[in-house]
Amino acid sequence: MNVFQTRPRGHAWAAALIGLVAGAVALGIGQLAAGLVDPKASPVIAVGDAAVDRTPAALKEWAIRTFGANDKPVLISGIVVVLALIAMGLGLLARRRMGYATAGLFAFGVIGAAAAVTRPDGGVLDVLPSAVGAAAGVWALRILARRTWPGAEPGYGSYGDLRAPSAAAPSREEDPQDLYGGEDLRGASTGDAHGDGASGTSGVAGREAAGRPAVMRATAEAPAFDRRALLSGVAAGVVVAGAGGLAGRALGGRLDVSTERAQVALPRPAVPAKPLPAGVDFRLKGLSPFSTPNRDFYRVDTALVVPQVDPKTWTLKIHGMVDRPIEITYADLLKRPLIEADVTLTCVSNDVGDNYVGNARWLGARLADVLREAGIRSGADMLLSTSSDGWTCGTPVDIVMDGRDALLAIAMNGEVLPVSHGFPVRQVVPGLYGYVSATKWVTDIKVTRYDQDEAYWTPRGWAAKGPIKTESRIDLPRGGTTIPVGRTAIAGVAWAQHRGIDAVEVRVDKGPWRQARLAAVPGPDTWRQWVVDDWDATPGEHTIEVRATDATGRTQTSEYAPPAPDGATGWHSVLVVAK
Ligand SMILES: Nc1nc2c(c(=O)[nH]1)N[C@H]1C(S)=C(S)[C@@H](COP(=O)(O)O)O[C@H]1N2
Ligand SMILES: [Mo]
């Protein structure tokens, strides 16, 4: 006999609803506690962070490819949906036995708390949001159940949960009042007060397996179902959940550093960038501008809550294989000679033709100068930098020290570094993908060795070192569009940071390669616009392909490679129709 036939079936919707609302109360109160303790310790965020941390290369790549810049909202929504389903399940389970649902909520509290404390920057207090949330969920579940089924057996505090522990209760067969198992409980779902047990029939008992645990305790009274109390309780629960969530957000907002950011007065650069040469930007509509505005700049990081780092308390420690460990403050950094540099950042997850690349003018102190002050010991080959939220990045020492504009950057395109791009301080190293160079919210640099330390993405399937590969992209015409027959500009960008782009070629329908005209560039560290303006599009479908050659003379390979483990290769191609 299926065990489910011995339990109530009525009001499943009500039970699921109660579970859902109890779950919402748990999350709302959890959020409130997180607002007091640490927004990153909120149950959903903590679990999301744990999920992100367990993301291997292939999954990260897939998420970025599938959801693009929305990967974070999608992850959070996914977690919320899963939690909602589980909460409904717990509501249904509570009908069977409140203890099961309580245990379920407790288990979720433990999972959330564990996720929160084990974050790299997690503290003991971070257990609170999940613990308090789970307790609030249990409390809400019990109250809602009691309101909805006022007659339910108090020993279990549960609605329709009338099963006694098997050992203590008489068996079904022995108990003539065993009315609430099997089919009979369907009745309970429809009537408000379910009679006094007179409806029990031997048929019901007979359909039950012999020796099943008894269903009844002392009372033959089926629980009354109070729809109105249910609905008012649900409304109250929703209000508590919503108020908790909003209050938590507001409280968390006190940590927001936008005011501190607004108060920063940027010093003048000791070494200003040369003015951009004329002709860096063809200014074609649809072509990526040479300088990417901050608001359009791609963002990639593992942080579900943007770290809020107060420049007044920020410090950067440099230690490890150094002669003199040092610690610098934001004020110290601003007093150093600052240089300006135009550098294009690229994410290793950028697939052929994608948008995880952007160019900005950065202002910062030379990382090499700071490291020289600390004195790098011989044998060190890696800088293991850590962000305020515990993300780590491994950068080759020789690259940072070779004279290129490797910076501890404080400004981006003439603006104090935006919070989502690393305020107050981030690294920028021309020529290396972001995951091995561009630590945002950087607070610690350990001078070490690749054979002794591992950065965040390395055990997750990405290469320990990540020099940027030569790539080119067609921006115009956009793939999949229809263009007018006749003269059409083909244009895009190409990059090979710190080597520089020497040539770009384009071919249409596998015809001969044509040399693209290259825009001016300030140096080898930025991308370069290119254009072919003499293409006469004939009616019909056309495939346009592009390939770039860097200043070392290497032409990018046609062979496609996915982003993992060390950056995509292959020619970008677009298909258009001329009409
Ligand atoms: N603290 C921190 N810094 C980080 C990352 C991160 O996850 N956490 N991601 C890196 C990666 S993979 C890239 S591509 C660049 C992106 O910088 P942006 O978001 O300013 O464009 O930041 C790097 N710095
Ligand atoms: Mo990246």
Coordinates of C-alpha atoms and ligand atoms in Angstrom, one line a residue, residues 60 297-303 307 345-349 356 362 386-389 391 412 420-422 426 433-442 456-457, ligand 1:
K60 CA 30.7 29.6 -16.6
F297 CA 31.7 48.8 -20.3
Y298 CA 31.2 45.1 -19.8
R299 CA 31.3 43.8 -16.3
V300 CA 32.4 40.3 -15.3
D301 CA 33.0 39.2 -11.8
T302 CA 31.9 36.5 -9.3
A303 CA 30.3 39.1 -6.9
P307 CA 31.6 44.9 -2.9
L345 CA 40.4 45.0 -21.2
T346 CA 39.3 41.6 -22.5
C347 CA 37.6 38.7 -20.7
V348 CA 38.8 35.2 -21.4
S349 CA 35.2 34.2 -21.7
Y356 CA 33.3 41.1 -23.3
W362 CA 42.9 54.5 -16.7
T386 CA 43.0 39.2 -3.6
S387 CA 39.8 41.3 -3.7
S388 CA 37.9 42.5 -0.7
D389 CA 35.4 39.6 -1.3
W391 CA 38.4 36.4 -5.3
M412 CA 38.4 55.1 -15.5
S420 CA 31.2 47.9 -10.1
H421 CA 34.5 48.3 -11.8
G422 CA 36.5 48.0 -8.6
R426 CA 41.8 47.8 -9.2
Y433 CA 42.9 38.5 -19.9
G434 CA 41.0 40.0 -16.9
Y435 CA 40.9 36.8 -14.9
V436 CA 44.7 36.8 -14.5
S437 CA 45.3 40.6 -14.2
A438 CA 42.4 42.9 -13.5
T439 CA 41.5 42.4 -9.8
K440 CA 38.8 44.8 -8.8
W441 CA 38.5 45.9 -5.1
V442 CA 42.0 44.7 -4.7
Y456 CA 40.5 31.4 -8.2
W457 CA 39.8 30.2 -11.7
Ligands
LIG1 N1 37.4 41.1 -7.5 C1 37.2 40.6 -8.7 N2 37.9 41.1 -9.7 C2 37.8 40.7 -11.0 C3 37.0 39.6 -11.3 C4 36.3 39.0 -10.2 O1 35.5 38.1 -10.4 N3 36.4 39.5 -9.0 N4 36.9 39.2 -12.6 C5 37.9 39.5 -13.5 C6 37.6 39.3 -14.9 S1 37.3 37.7 -15.3 C7 37.5 40.3 -15.8 S2 37.3 39.9 -17.4 C8 37.6 41.7 -15.4 C9 36.4 42.5 -15.9 O2 36.6 43.8 -15.4 P1 35.3 44.8 -15.6 O3 34.2 44.1 -14.9 O4 35.7 46.1 -15.0 O5 35.1 44.9 -17.1 O6 37.7 41.8 -14.0 C10 38.5 40.9 -13.3 N5 38.5 41.3 -12.0

